[in-house]
Each structure stands twice: as structure tokens, then as C-alpha cells.
Short mmCIF file of C-alpha atoms in Angstrom, two decimals:
data_model
loop_
_atom_site.label_atom_id
_atom_site.label_comp_id
_atom_site.label_asym_id
_atom_site.label_seq_id
_atom_site.Cartn_x
_atom_site.Cartn_y
_atom_site.Cartn_z
CA MET A 1 107.89 93.13 118.90
CA THR A 2 110.38 91.56 116.53
CA SER A 3 108.16 92.05 113.51
CA ARG A 4 107.52 95.67 114.49
CA ALA A 5 111.26 96.28 114.86
CA LEU A 6 111.83 94.85 111.41
CA ARG A 7 109.16 97.14 109.96
CA LEU A 8 110.75 100.17 111.58
CA ALA A 9 114.15 99.12 110.31
CA ALA A 10 112.69 98.91 106.84
CA LEU A 11 111.60 102.55 107.07
CA ALA A 12 115.11 103.79 107.85
CA PRO A 13 116.64 103.43 104.37
CA ILE A 14 113.48 104.55 102.58
CA ALA A 15 114.77 108.02 101.74
CA LEU A 16 117.76 106.54 99.97
CA VAL A 17 115.85 104.56 97.38
CA ALA A 18 113.67 107.07 95.61
CA ALA A 19 112.83 110.71 95.11
CA ALA A 20 109.28 111.43 94.09
CA HIS A 21 108.02 108.16 95.55
CA VAL A 22 109.30 105.78 98.16
CA GLY A 23 110.99 102.74 96.66
CA SER A 24 109.64 103.42 93.16
CA PRO A 25 112.26 105.44 91.28
CA ASP A 26 110.84 105.07 87.76
CA THR A 27 108.39 107.54 86.24
CA PHE A 28 105.11 106.53 84.57
CA PHE A 29 103.02 108.84 82.41
CA GLU A 30 99.95 108.34 80.27
CA GLY A 31 98.22 111.14 78.43
CA PRO A 32 97.90 113.12 75.23
CA ALA A 33 100.72 114.31 73.00
CA GLY A 34 98.65 116.52 70.74
CA PRO A 35 96.42 114.24 68.64
CA TYR A 36 98.26 111.15 69.89
CA SER A 37 97.86 109.20 73.12
CA VAL A 38 101.12 107.96 74.64
CA ARG A 39 102.39 105.99 77.60
CA VAL A 40 105.90 106.96 78.68
CA ILE A 41 108.15 105.11 81.14
CA VAL A 42 111.43 106.67 82.26
CA ARG A 43 113.74 104.20 84.00
CA SER A 44 115.90 106.08 86.48
CA PRO A 45 119.65 105.42 86.26
CA GLY A 46 120.07 105.90 90.01
CA VAL A 47 123.31 107.83 89.45
CA VAL A 48 124.08 111.36 88.28
CA PRO A 49 125.33 111.77 85.62
CA GLY A 50 123.45 108.74 84.40
CA LEU A 51 121.78 107.22 81.38
CA ALA A 52 117.98 107.06 81.68
CA GLN A 53 116.13 104.48 79.62
CA ILE A 54 112.97 105.89 78.02
CA SER A 55 110.19 103.91 76.36
CA VAL A 56 107.29 105.54 74.51
CA ARG A 57 104.23 103.57 73.47
CA VAL A 58 101.79 105.22 71.11
CA LEU A 59 98.44 103.99 72.41
CA ALA A 60 96.13 105.65 69.94
CA ALA A 61 97.06 107.50 66.79
CA PRO A 62 94.58 108.77 64.21
CA ARG A 63 97.10 108.22 61.44
CA THR A 64 100.58 106.90 60.77
CA VAL A 65 103.38 107.89 63.17
CA ARG A 66 106.60 108.74 61.37
CA ARG A 67 108.97 109.26 64.29
CA VAL A 68 109.20 109.95 68.02
CA LEU A 69 111.65 112.47 69.53
CA VAL A 70 112.76 112.72 73.17
CA LEU A 71 114.60 115.58 74.87
CA PRO A 72 115.51 116.14 78.56
CA VAL A 73 115.08 119.78 79.64
CA TYR A 74 116.58 120.96 82.96
CA TRP A 75 114.31 123.07 85.15
CA ASP A 76 116.56 126.10 85.67
CA PRO A 77 115.90 128.76 82.97
CA ARG A 78 119.41 130.13 83.53
CA THR A 79 121.02 127.01 82.11
CA ALA A 80 122.18 126.77 78.52
CA ALA A 81 119.75 125.88 75.77
CA PRO A 82 119.10 122.13 75.54
CA PRO A 83 120.69 120.07 72.78
CA PRO A 84 118.72 118.81 69.80
CA PRO A 85 116.30 115.98 70.64
CA ASP A 86 117.18 112.34 70.11
CA VAL A 87 115.20 110.14 67.76
CA ALA A 88 113.66 107.18 69.61
CA ALA A 89 114.19 103.91 67.79
CA ARG A 90 111.24 101.65 67.06
CA VAL A 91 111.44 98.44 69.07
CA PRO A 92 111.64 95.41 66.75
CA GLY A 93 108.47 93.35 66.76
CA ASP A 94 106.28 96.13 68.20
CA SER A 95 105.16 98.86 65.83
CA THR A 96 103.80 101.05 68.64
CA LEU A 97 106.81 101.02 70.99
CA TYR A 98 109.84 103.31 70.76
CA GLY A 99 112.95 103.42 72.93
CA ALA A 100 115.82 105.80 73.64
CA ALA A 101 118.55 106.42 76.21
CA LEU A 102 119.23 109.96 77.43
CA TRP A 103 121.93 111.36 79.71
CA LEU A 104 120.76 113.25 82.80
CA MET A 105 123.85 115.28 83.58
CA THR A 106 122.79 117.34 86.62
CA GLY A 107 120.88 116.41 89.74
CA GLY A 108 117.44 117.97 90.10
CA SER A 109 114.20 118.26 88.19
CA TYR A 110 113.95 117.52 84.48
CA SER A 111 111.15 117.41 81.96
CA VAL A 112 111.45 114.75 79.30
CA GLN A 113 109.84 116.27 76.25
CA VAL A 114 108.24 113.62 74.03
CA THR A 115 107.33 114.72 70.51
CA VAL A 116 105.32 112.54 68.14
CA GLU A 117 105.35 113.33 64.44
CA GLY A 118 102.89 111.76 62.03
CA ASP A 119 100.22 112.32 59.42
CA ALA A 120 98.01 113.98 62.06
CA GLY A 121 100.64 116.60 62.78
CA VAL A 122 103.04 117.13 65.66
CA GLY A 123 102.15 116.55 69.32
CA THR A 124 104.23 117.07 72.45
CA ALA A 125 103.95 115.75 76.01
CA GLN A 126 105.96 116.82 79.06
CA VAL A 127 107.01 114.14 81.57
CA PRO A 128 108.54 115.41 84.86
CA VAL A 129 111.52 113.32 85.98
CA MET A 130 113.61 113.61 89.14
CA ALA A 131 117.34 113.05 88.58
CA VAL A 132 118.95 112.06 91.87
CA ALA A 133 121.82 109.81 92.89
CA THR A 134 120.48 107.01 95.07
CA ARG A 135 123.16 104.34 94.70
CA ARG A 136 126.76 103.57 93.82
CA LEU A 137 127.42 101.41 90.81
CA ALA A 138 129.53 98.37 91.63
CA LEU A 139 132.62 97.61 89.58
CA GLN A 140 132.25 94.29 87.81
CA TRP A 141 134.81 91.69 88.86
CA SER A 142 135.85 90.93 85.31
CA LEU A 143 136.35 94.62 84.50
CA GLY A 144 138.30 95.17 87.72
CA ALA A 145 140.57 92.20 87.03
CA GLY A 146 141.16 93.40 83.49
CA LEU A 147 142.02 96.92 84.63
CA LEU A 148 144.38 95.54 87.30
CA ALA A 149 146.20 93.36 84.78
CA PHE A 150 146.46 96.24 82.34
CA GLY A 151 147.78 98.54 85.10
CA VAL A 152 150.43 96.00 86.14
CA PHE A 153 151.47 95.66 82.50
CA LEU A 154 151.80 99.43 82.09
CA GLY A 155 153.69 99.79 85.40
CA VAL A 156 156.19 97.03 84.63
CA GLY A 157 156.63 98.42 81.15
CA ALA A 158 157.28 101.94 82.42
CA VAL A 159 159.89 100.76 84.98
CA THR A 160 161.58 98.61 82.34
CA LEU A 161 161.75 101.48 79.84
CA ILE A 162 163.20 103.86 82.46
CA GLY A 163 165.88 101.31 83.42
CA ALA A 164 166.77 100.64 79.80
CA ALA A 165 166.95 104.36 79.02
CA VAL A 166 169.33 105.06 81.91
CA ARG A 167 171.45 101.99 81.29
CA GLU A 168 171.79 102.05 77.51
CA SER A 169 171.12 105.59 76.29
CA GLY A 170 174.22 107.09 74.68
CA LEU A 171 175.90 103.71 74.04
CA GLU A 172 177.04 102.75 70.62
CA PRO A 173 175.23 99.81 69.01
CA GLY A 174 176.55 96.49 70.33
CA GLU A 175 178.36 98.12 73.31
CA THR A 176 177.80 96.45 76.70
CA PRO A 177 176.80 98.67 79.68
CA ASP A 178 179.42 98.83 82.39
CA ALA A 179 178.79 98.29 86.10
CA ARG A 180 178.36 102.01 86.72
CA ARG A 181 175.57 102.30 84.16
CA THR A 182 173.94 99.16 85.51
CA ARG A 183 173.93 100.58 89.06
CA ARG A 184 172.48 103.88 87.84
CA ALA A 185 169.76 101.98 85.96
CA ARG A 186 168.82 100.02 89.06
CA VAL A 187 168.67 103.18 91.14
CA ALA A 188 166.48 104.83 88.49
CA MET A 189 164.19 101.81 88.42
CA GLY A 190 163.92 101.88 92.21
CA VAL A 191 163.09 105.59 92.18
CA SER A 192 160.50 105.06 89.45
CA ILE A 193 158.90 102.23 91.43
CA ALA A 194 158.70 104.52 94.47
CA ALA A 195 157.23 107.31 92.34
CA LEU A 196 154.66 104.98 90.84
CA ALA A 197 153.76 103.65 94.29
CA GLY A 198 153.37 107.22 95.55
CA GLY A 199 151.18 108.02 92.57
CA LEU A 200 149.05 104.97 93.27
CA LEU A 201 148.67 105.91 96.93
CA GLY A 202 147.76 109.47 95.96
CA GLY A 203 145.31 108.21 93.39
CA ARG A 204 143.77 105.88 95.96
CA ALA A 205 143.36 108.76 98.42
CA TRP A 206 141.80 110.91 95.70
CA TRP A 207 139.47 108.09 94.70
CA ASN A 208 138.37 107.53 98.29
CA ALA A 209 137.76 111.26 98.76
CA VAL A 210 135.65 111.47 95.61
CA ASP A 211 133.76 108.32 96.63
CA ALA A 212 133.10 109.73 100.11
CA GLN A 213 131.88 112.98 98.60
CA TYR A 214 129.56 111.08 96.26
CA ARG A 215 128.19 108.95 99.09
CA ALA A 216 127.58 112.07 101.16
CA GLY A 217 125.66 113.51 98.23
CA LEU A 218 123.32 110.54 97.80
CA TYR A 219 119.76 111.78 97.80
CA GLN A 220 117.86 111.82 101.05
CA ALA A 221 114.40 113.30 101.35
CA LEU A 222 113.98 116.24 103.69
CA HIS A 223 113.84 115.06 107.28
CA ALA A 224 110.45 115.51 108.92
CA THR A 225 109.00 114.81 112.36
CA ALA A 226 105.35 114.00 113.10
CA THR A 227 103.77 114.78 116.47
CA VAL A 228 100.25 114.78 117.94
CA ARG A 229 98.72 117.46 120.12
CA GLY A 230 95.31 118.04 121.64
CA ALA A 231 93.12 120.50 119.75
CA GLY A 232 89.50 121.51 120.41
CA GLY A 233 88.59 118.31 122.21
CA GLY A 234 90.23 116.18 119.53
CA HIS A 235 93.74 115.66 118.21
CA ALA A 236 95.80 117.36 115.54
CA LEU A 237 98.75 115.93 113.66
CA ARG A 238 101.65 118.29 113.04
CA LEU A 239 104.38 117.49 110.49
CA ALA A 240 107.48 119.66 110.83
CA ILE A 241 110.18 119.80 108.14
CA ASP A 242 113.17 120.08 110.47
CA ASP A 243 115.93 119.38 107.97
CA THR A 244 118.73 121.94 108.26
CA SER A 245 118.82 122.39 104.49
CA TRP A 246 115.20 123.60 104.74
CA THR A 247 115.29 125.58 108.01
CA ASN A 248 118.50 127.42 107.10
CA ALA A 249 117.80 131.03 106.11
CA ARG A 250 119.90 130.53 102.99
CA ARG A 251 118.03 127.41 102.05
CA GLN A 252 119.00 125.60 98.87
CA TRP A 253 115.43 124.48 98.15
CA THR A 254 112.92 126.44 96.11
CA PRO A 255 109.50 127.22 97.69
CA LEU A 256 106.64 124.74 97.67
CA VAL A 257 103.87 124.91 95.09
CA PRO A 258 100.33 123.52 95.44
CA ASP A 259 99.57 120.15 93.90
CA HIS A 260 95.85 119.56 93.22
CA GLY A 261 95.22 122.69 95.25
CA HIS A 262 97.19 121.56 98.34
CA LEU A 263 100.75 122.30 99.46
CA MET A 264 100.97 118.87 101.08
CA HIS A 265 99.24 115.52 100.65
CA LEU A 266 99.72 113.50 103.83
CA PHE A 267 98.99 109.80 104.17
CA LEU A 268 98.71 107.75 107.35
CA VAL A 269 98.99 103.95 107.21
CA ARG A 270 98.65 101.80 110.32
CA ASP A 271 101.97 100.06 110.66
CA SER A 272 100.90 96.77 112.22
CA THR A 273 98.08 95.67 109.91
CA LEU A 274 97.70 98.30 107.13
CA SER A 275 94.02 98.20 108.10
CA VAL A 276 93.64 101.96 108.65
CA PHE A 277 94.35 104.61 106.04
CA ALA A 278 93.94 108.38 105.92
CA HIS A 279 94.52 110.92 103.13
CA LEU A 280 94.83 114.39 104.70
CA HIS A 281 95.81 117.87 103.55
CA PRO A 282 97.53 119.73 106.39
CA LEU A 283 97.38 123.51 106.48
CA PRO A 284 100.65 125.45 106.82
CA VAL A 285 101.31 126.76 110.33
CA ASP A 286 104.54 128.48 109.34
CA SER A 287 107.29 127.98 106.76
CA THR A 288 108.30 124.62 108.25
CA SER A 289 105.19 123.10 109.88
CA PHE A 290 101.86 121.75 108.64
CA GLU A 291 98.91 120.67 110.74
CA ALA A 292 95.70 118.69 110.16
CA ALA A 293 92.86 117.56 112.39
CA LEU A 294 93.16 113.83 113.05
CA PRO A 295 90.26 111.56 112.12
CA PRO A 296 89.16 109.03 114.76
CA LEU A 297 91.85 106.54 113.80
CA ALA A 298 92.61 103.53 115.97
CA SER A 299 95.52 104.03 118.35
CA GLY A 300 98.92 102.62 117.46
CA ARG A 301 101.97 103.31 115.39
CA TYR A 302 101.46 104.75 111.91
CA ARG A 303 103.66 105.33 108.91
CA VAL A 304 103.52 108.90 107.66
CA TYR A 305 104.11 109.83 104.02
CA ALA A 306 103.90 113.44 102.83
CA ASP A 307 104.01 114.45 99.16
CA ILE A 308 105.35 117.92 98.36
CA VAL A 309 106.43 119.68 95.17
CA HIS A 310 109.02 122.46 94.90
CA GLU A 311 108.90 125.41 92.57
CA SER A 312 111.71 123.82 90.59
CA GLY A 313 109.34 120.95 89.75
CA PHE A 314 111.15 118.60 92.12
CA ALA A 315 108.62 116.29 93.80
CA GLU A 316 109.48 114.19 96.82
CA THR A 317 107.87 112.11 99.55
CA LEU A 318 108.80 112.81 103.17
CA VAL A 319 108.72 109.87 105.58
CA ALA A 320 108.11 109.72 109.32
CA THR A 321 106.37 107.60 111.97
CA VAL A 322 103.99 108.64 114.73
CA ASP A 323 102.20 106.98 117.65
CA LEU A 324 98.52 107.95 117.72
CA PRO A 325 96.54 107.98 120.97
CA ALA A 326 93.00 106.72 121.32
CA PRO A 327 90.45 108.83 119.42
CA ALA A 328 88.98 111.76 121.33
CA GLY A 329 86.15 114.13 120.49
CA SER A 330 84.49 114.62 117.14
CA TRP A 331 86.38 115.11 113.90
CA ARG A 332 86.10 118.34 111.96
CA PRO A 333 88.25 117.95 108.81
CA SER A 334 90.85 120.64 108.21
CA ASP A 335 90.06 120.36 104.52
CA ALA A 336 87.02 119.20 102.58
CA ASP A 337 89.18 116.74 100.62
CA ASP A 338 90.32 114.86 103.75
CA ALA A 339 89.17 111.24 103.98
CA TRP A 340 89.97 108.06 105.88
CA THR A 341 88.90 104.43 106.06
CA ALA A 342 89.24 101.55 108.51
CA GLY A 343 88.73 97.85 108.00
CA ASN A 344 87.86 96.65 104.52
CA GLY A 345 90.51 95.32 102.19
CA THR A 346 91.09 91.99 103.93
CA ARG A 347 92.46 89.34 101.64
CA GLU A 348 89.04 87.62 101.57
CA THR A 349 87.51 90.54 99.63
CA GLY A 350 89.18 89.47 96.39
CA ASN A 351 88.63 91.86 93.49
CA VAL A 352 85.27 93.29 94.65
CA VAL A 353 84.70 95.60 97.62
CA ARG A 354 81.57 97.36 98.83
CA LEU A 355 81.95 101.09 99.39
CA GLU A 356 80.44 103.12 102.21
CA ASP A 357 77.52 104.42 100.13
CA GLY A 358 76.43 100.91 99.05
CA SER A 359 78.09 101.07 95.64
CA THR A 360 80.66 98.50 94.53
CA MET A 361 84.21 98.86 93.28
CA THR A 362 85.60 96.04 91.14
CA TRP A 363 89.23 95.52 90.26
CA ASP A 364 89.01 94.61 86.58
CA ARG A 365 91.86 92.15 86.20
CA SER A 366 92.41 88.66 84.91
CA ALA A 367 93.49 85.64 86.90
CA ALA A 368 97.02 86.03 85.58
CA PRO A 369 99.59 86.83 88.28
CA ILE A 370 100.94 90.36 88.66
CA VAL A 371 104.66 90.44 87.89
CA ALA A 372 107.18 92.99 89.10
CA ASP A 373 108.44 95.48 86.53
CA GLN A 374 105.62 94.70 84.12
CA ASP A 375 102.49 96.72 83.33
CA ALA A 376 100.09 96.30 86.25
CA PRO A 377 96.35 95.89 85.50
CA LEU A 378 95.23 98.78 87.74
CA ARG A 379 91.77 99.37 86.25
CA PHE A 380 88.78 99.75 88.53
CA VAL A 381 85.04 100.04 87.85
CA VAL A 382 82.46 101.51 90.23
CA THR A 383 78.79 100.49 90.00
CA ASP A 384 75.84 101.84 91.99
CA PRO A 385 73.72 99.64 94.31
CA GLY A 386 71.59 98.68 91.32
CA GLY A 387 74.59 97.38 89.36
CA ARG A 388 74.68 100.31 86.91
CA PRO A 389 77.85 102.27 86.12
CA ALA A 390 78.30 105.00 88.72
CA THR A 391 79.20 108.52 87.61
CA LEU A 392 82.53 109.54 89.14
CA GLU A 393 82.97 113.19 90.02
CA PRO A 394 86.34 114.98 89.96
CA TYR A 395 88.26 114.54 93.20
CA MET A 396 90.95 117.22 93.49
CA GLY A 397 90.92 117.67 89.73
CA MET A 398 91.26 113.95 88.97
CA VAL A 399 88.80 111.14 88.34
CA GLY A 400 90.52 109.13 91.02
CA HIS A 401 93.61 108.67 93.17
CA ALA A 402 95.38 105.44 94.03
CA MET A 403 97.86 104.90 96.84
CA LEU A 404 99.74 101.66 97.25
CA THR A 405 102.33 100.35 99.66
CA ARG A 406 104.31 97.18 100.11
CA ALA A 407 103.60 95.43 103.38
CA ASP A 408 107.04 96.23 104.80
CA GLY A 409 106.80 99.92 103.88
CA ALA A 410 109.66 99.78 101.38
CA VAL A 411 107.38 101.08 98.60
CA PHE A 412 104.76 103.83 98.73
CA VAL A 413 103.32 105.52 95.64
CA HIS A 414 100.57 108.06 94.97
CA LEU A 415 99.13 107.49 91.49
CA HIS A 416 96.78 109.40 89.20
CA PRO A 417 95.16 108.44 85.89
CA ALA A 418 98.10 110.30 84.28
CA GLY A 419 100.58 108.04 86.09
CA SER A 420 103.06 108.66 88.89
CA VAL A 421 103.91 112.20 87.76
CA SER A 422 102.92 115.15 89.89
CA LEU A 423 100.46 117.57 88.33
CA ALA A 424 102.25 120.49 89.98
CA ALA A 425 105.64 119.33 88.65
CA LEU A 426 104.13 119.11 85.18
CA GLU A 427 102.69 122.60 85.51
CA THR A 428 106.02 124.08 86.56
CA PHE A 429 107.48 123.14 83.19
CA GLN A 430 104.42 124.11 81.20
CA GLN A 431 104.16 127.54 82.83
CA ARG A 432 107.83 128.42 83.40
CA GLN A 433 109.10 131.43 81.47
CA PRO A 434 112.68 132.54 80.75
CA GLY A 435 112.33 135.37 83.28
CA ASP A 436 111.31 133.09 86.17
CA THR A 437 114.55 133.51 88.12
CA ILE A 438 113.01 135.15 91.22
CA ARG A 439 112.08 132.70 93.97
CA GLY A 440 108.35 132.45 94.47
CA ALA A 441 107.23 134.16 91.26
CA LEU A 442 106.25 130.95 89.50
CA ALA A 443 104.73 129.55 92.71
CA GLN A 444 102.34 132.51 92.92
CA ARG A 445 101.21 132.04 89.33
CA LEU A 446 100.67 128.31 89.85
CA THR A 447 98.63 128.95 92.99
CA THR A 448 96.37 131.38 91.14
CA MET A 449 96.09 129.05 88.18
CA GLN A 450 95.06 126.06 90.31
CA MET A 451 92.47 128.13 92.18
CA THR A 452 90.82 129.26 88.95
CA GLY A 453 91.64 126.27 86.72
CA ALA A 454 89.09 123.99 85.13
CA GLN A 455 88.16 120.73 86.80
CA ALA A 456 88.28 117.33 85.17
CA ARG A 457 85.01 116.10 83.74
CA ALA A 458 82.82 113.56 85.45
CA VAL A 459 83.10 110.00 84.15
CA PRO A 460 79.71 108.33 83.67
CA SER A 461 81.26 104.93 82.95
CA GLY A 462 82.54 104.58 86.51
CA GLU A 463 85.96 103.53 85.24
CA VAL A 464 89.36 104.73 86.44
CA ALA A 465 92.79 103.32 85.57
CA PHE A 466 96.35 104.04 86.69
CA PRO A 467 99.48 103.28 84.60
CA TYR A 468 102.15 101.65 86.76
CA ALA A 469 104.49 98.71 87.21
CA PHE A 470 105.27 97.38 90.68
CA PRO A 471 109.02 97.85 91.27
CA ARG A 472 109.54 94.84 93.55
CA PRO A 473 107.81 91.56 94.34
CA GLY A 474 105.90 91.19 97.59
CA LEU A 475 102.54 91.78 99.22
CA TYR A 476 100.94 95.17 98.51
CA ARG A 477 97.85 97.00 99.66
CA ILE A 478 96.06 99.41 97.31
CA TRP A 479 93.66 102.21 98.24
CA VAL A 480 91.59 103.64 95.38
CA GLN A 481 89.74 106.89 96.10
CA VAL A 482 86.90 108.28 93.99
CA LYS A 483 84.14 110.81 94.54
CA ARG A 484 80.43 110.15 94.04
CA ASP A 485 77.51 112.40 94.96
CA GLY A 486 79.92 114.69 96.80
CA ARG A 487 81.25 111.86 98.97
CA ILE A 488 84.82 110.55 98.95
CA LEU A 489 84.83 106.75 98.74
CA THR A 490 87.79 104.43 99.27
CA GLY A 491 88.16 100.90 97.92
CA VAL A 492 90.85 98.69 99.43
CA PHE A 493 92.53 95.78 97.64
CA ASP A 494 95.49 93.44 98.10
CA ALA A 495 98.01 92.33 95.50
CA ASP A 496 100.60 89.56 95.55
CA VAL A 497 103.30 90.65 93.11
CA ARG A 498 105.50 87.87 91.76
CA PRO A 499 109.17 88.30 90.87
CA SER A 500 110.02 88.73 87.21
CA ARG A 501 111.88 85.95 85.51
#
């Protein structure tokens, strides 16, 4: 009971630590920038306005790269034109790595535009980034002490100058102030001290008010509640977005757009052991509720994570918990892309797991430890029962999907071969036009585009990789989903992430 209470307590502050993903505020992207292949990492400042650290690694370039430009573009087409891009500086000792720092001035959805110029021409990549305030920066003790000393110096100096002005102004050089002037100077100094004290008290009240307003504005994901109901001899899971900022008729949020063809990607993780996992795609019941048929999952408490993307390009993960009853009836998936798995992934499996169709998934990694905040070796290879590379079919437009969580629930991330970015968020920036100021117009175009868009190609090598760096040390579980012969297969692995030095 104690351990369960601790796990539930860990879920409470989840919404305060990240936007697009739980506990993983940084953005990872890997893909083409024209003729160049790049890997981009955007380190979130955690405050708004804030300075985001951006690193760009040119993975493959047909010719020499001359320079790399970065530019943050805010989602709203009604905002002023963006400033000129910044030139990313080449990192000493690494000819393929470039770095820059960019200010994100307004909370919301940005696209960091990365432009690579070289002998092969000019290529551009868009990287969606969520700018949200998730923390308050602490004042360093040394800086605070220095400011206090400087303030005392200025205050004493001001009182001294006022007293000297009242006492000695108008006197001839060398003349001594009389008692009347001295009394007036002391009164003036007393009044100035009172005025300065009043100013300090007023400044303190203003500071506290601004700080309270900032704390009230710290990002929290939309509140959601998960419930279970009986449906057709089985059970259905309903997730309701019951946050007042969403249910209010004059809502401040833009409509949802489909990501990989679905308005919501919902994940269930058994809270006690992490031994059961489900990836579902609930269908909308109304403007606030989504519902999916429940697979025959073991009863118990589950963590619920739901990925959604707004028309603005803002992606976020909703968090809830739900108690599932014992399985009942047969399962008829609400969507053909729904899948679940139980068992598997115990720590004895190591880097090789057998999938449900008899094929094998291998985590291609060395014996070197995985370190927090460093590139993680998330590369997996699938072979058929005969040991030959298995052809991987597109699964929701991607070669594979990876979901990972820390054991205590403080981190949950949904990854693609392109990184942690949302495909829908990327499309909102690629397809947005200056006239897209009417709510829902862009969402309709994106829905049509995803329904008729081209699928990713099959991969005959059986390989899939995900760019990422674990944000914190600890024990993690990883679920890797691929599709083979029309069947969704899930490999389960464990990772012990060490702290960085």
C-alpha cells in the first residue's frame, strides 16, 4: 500500500514538468533538411520568456556545409513577421555539430526552422517546440547578496544626500549649519527613510503579486478523467476532458487535429508492475469525451496517458488513473490500430525478446551503460523465425512506435523514428497559410490530407531507431511496436539509466 501511494503521489505533479511529454521537456528530431540529414535537440528553458538551447548535428551531407541557420516561428499567423534567423556556431572539436541559443518570448507552439546551406544547396527542416513555463528560476545566493549590498549602499547614499542637501544647500563655503538647519536635515532624512521603506514595501507587494500570477500561469495539462463502463458484454474506457478551460464555450484552446490519423492516442500502463500495456485510439463521443473498447487487461490500477495535438500545433499529454475490473466478454477493437500486450519484458529477457508471431526483436546496443541526458542507443532489429531480417510494414504511417516510462511514472514519452515531435504538430506548420485565422479551417485540411496522404515505405532490413536522451536516471520500461504481415507486434525491454557525471 505504501509503494502504491508513493506511485500515485508521483503522478500528481506530472502535469507541471512537461508539455508534449510527461517529464521529458526537451524536443528531439531526426530527419531530412533538403539534401542533408540532421538531428536537432531543443533544450527547453522551462520559463517564458526563456532562452532555448538548440544543437544541430549534420548526420549526412553530400558536400561541404557552409553554415546552419535557426529561427523560431510562432504559430499564430496574425503575429508580426519573425526576425532574421540566427547563425548557429560550430562547436569546437566537432565539425558536424552546431549550437545556438534562441529566445522564446511567448507561451505556446513554435516551429524552430533549421536551414542548412552548403555545396548541395539549401535545405530546411521544421521542428515543433512547445514553449511553456513549468518552473520558477531560483535566485542565486551570491547574486541576491550582491543585490542586497548594492541596494543598502544606494539607500544609505540617497538618505545621506537628502540630509546634506537640506542642511547645507544655500550656505556659503566654510559656513557651519546652525541648529535649525540640522533639525530640518534630520527630519528630511527621517521622511526619506520612511518613503524608501514605503517604496520597498510596495515593491515587495508588487513582486509577490507578479510571482503569484506567474505561479498561477505555470503550465498544467488539461485535466481529464478516465472511467469504465459496460458495453456489449465487455468494457469500454471513456476519457473525458473536464478542464474548465476546455469545456467553457469561449474556450481558449484551438480544436484538435488528427495525429497519424487519430485524434487521440491513449496508453494504459499497469501501475503495480508495468507488466500490461495497451495502445488504443478512442473514438470521439462528443466534443469532450473519447471512448475505446477495453482489451482483456488484467484487473487493477492503471496509469492513463493520452496524446493530443491542437490546431495551433501545441501537443500535450493528458494524465489520469483508472481502476479496471476483471475482463469480461470478447474484445472487438474500436480501431484497427489498437494493440495490447501482457507479460514479456521481464528483466531476464535482456536485449532479445520473442514476439507473438515467432519473430525476434533485438535491442542493438553495446554493454556500455545508458546515461541520462546523453544519446540513447534506441535501435532495434526484427528477424523472422528463420533468423532473416523481417520486413516491417508501416504502422500508422511510421515504421515503428516506441513508448517508454520511468518506473515511478514521472516520465512517459511516445517516440517515432523522427524523434519526439508530433507529426500533426509538424504538419500544422508546414500547411498553415496566412489566412488560417478561422478556427477549424486548418484542422479540416489536415484531416483530409492525412486520410489521403502517402504511407511510409516498408523496411526490408527490419531495423527501426528512435532519437532520444533519457531526461532522468532510473529504471525504465520500453515498448517498441512494429507491424509485420498485417499484425501489430510489441517488444518489451528494460533500461537502467545511470546519472550523468
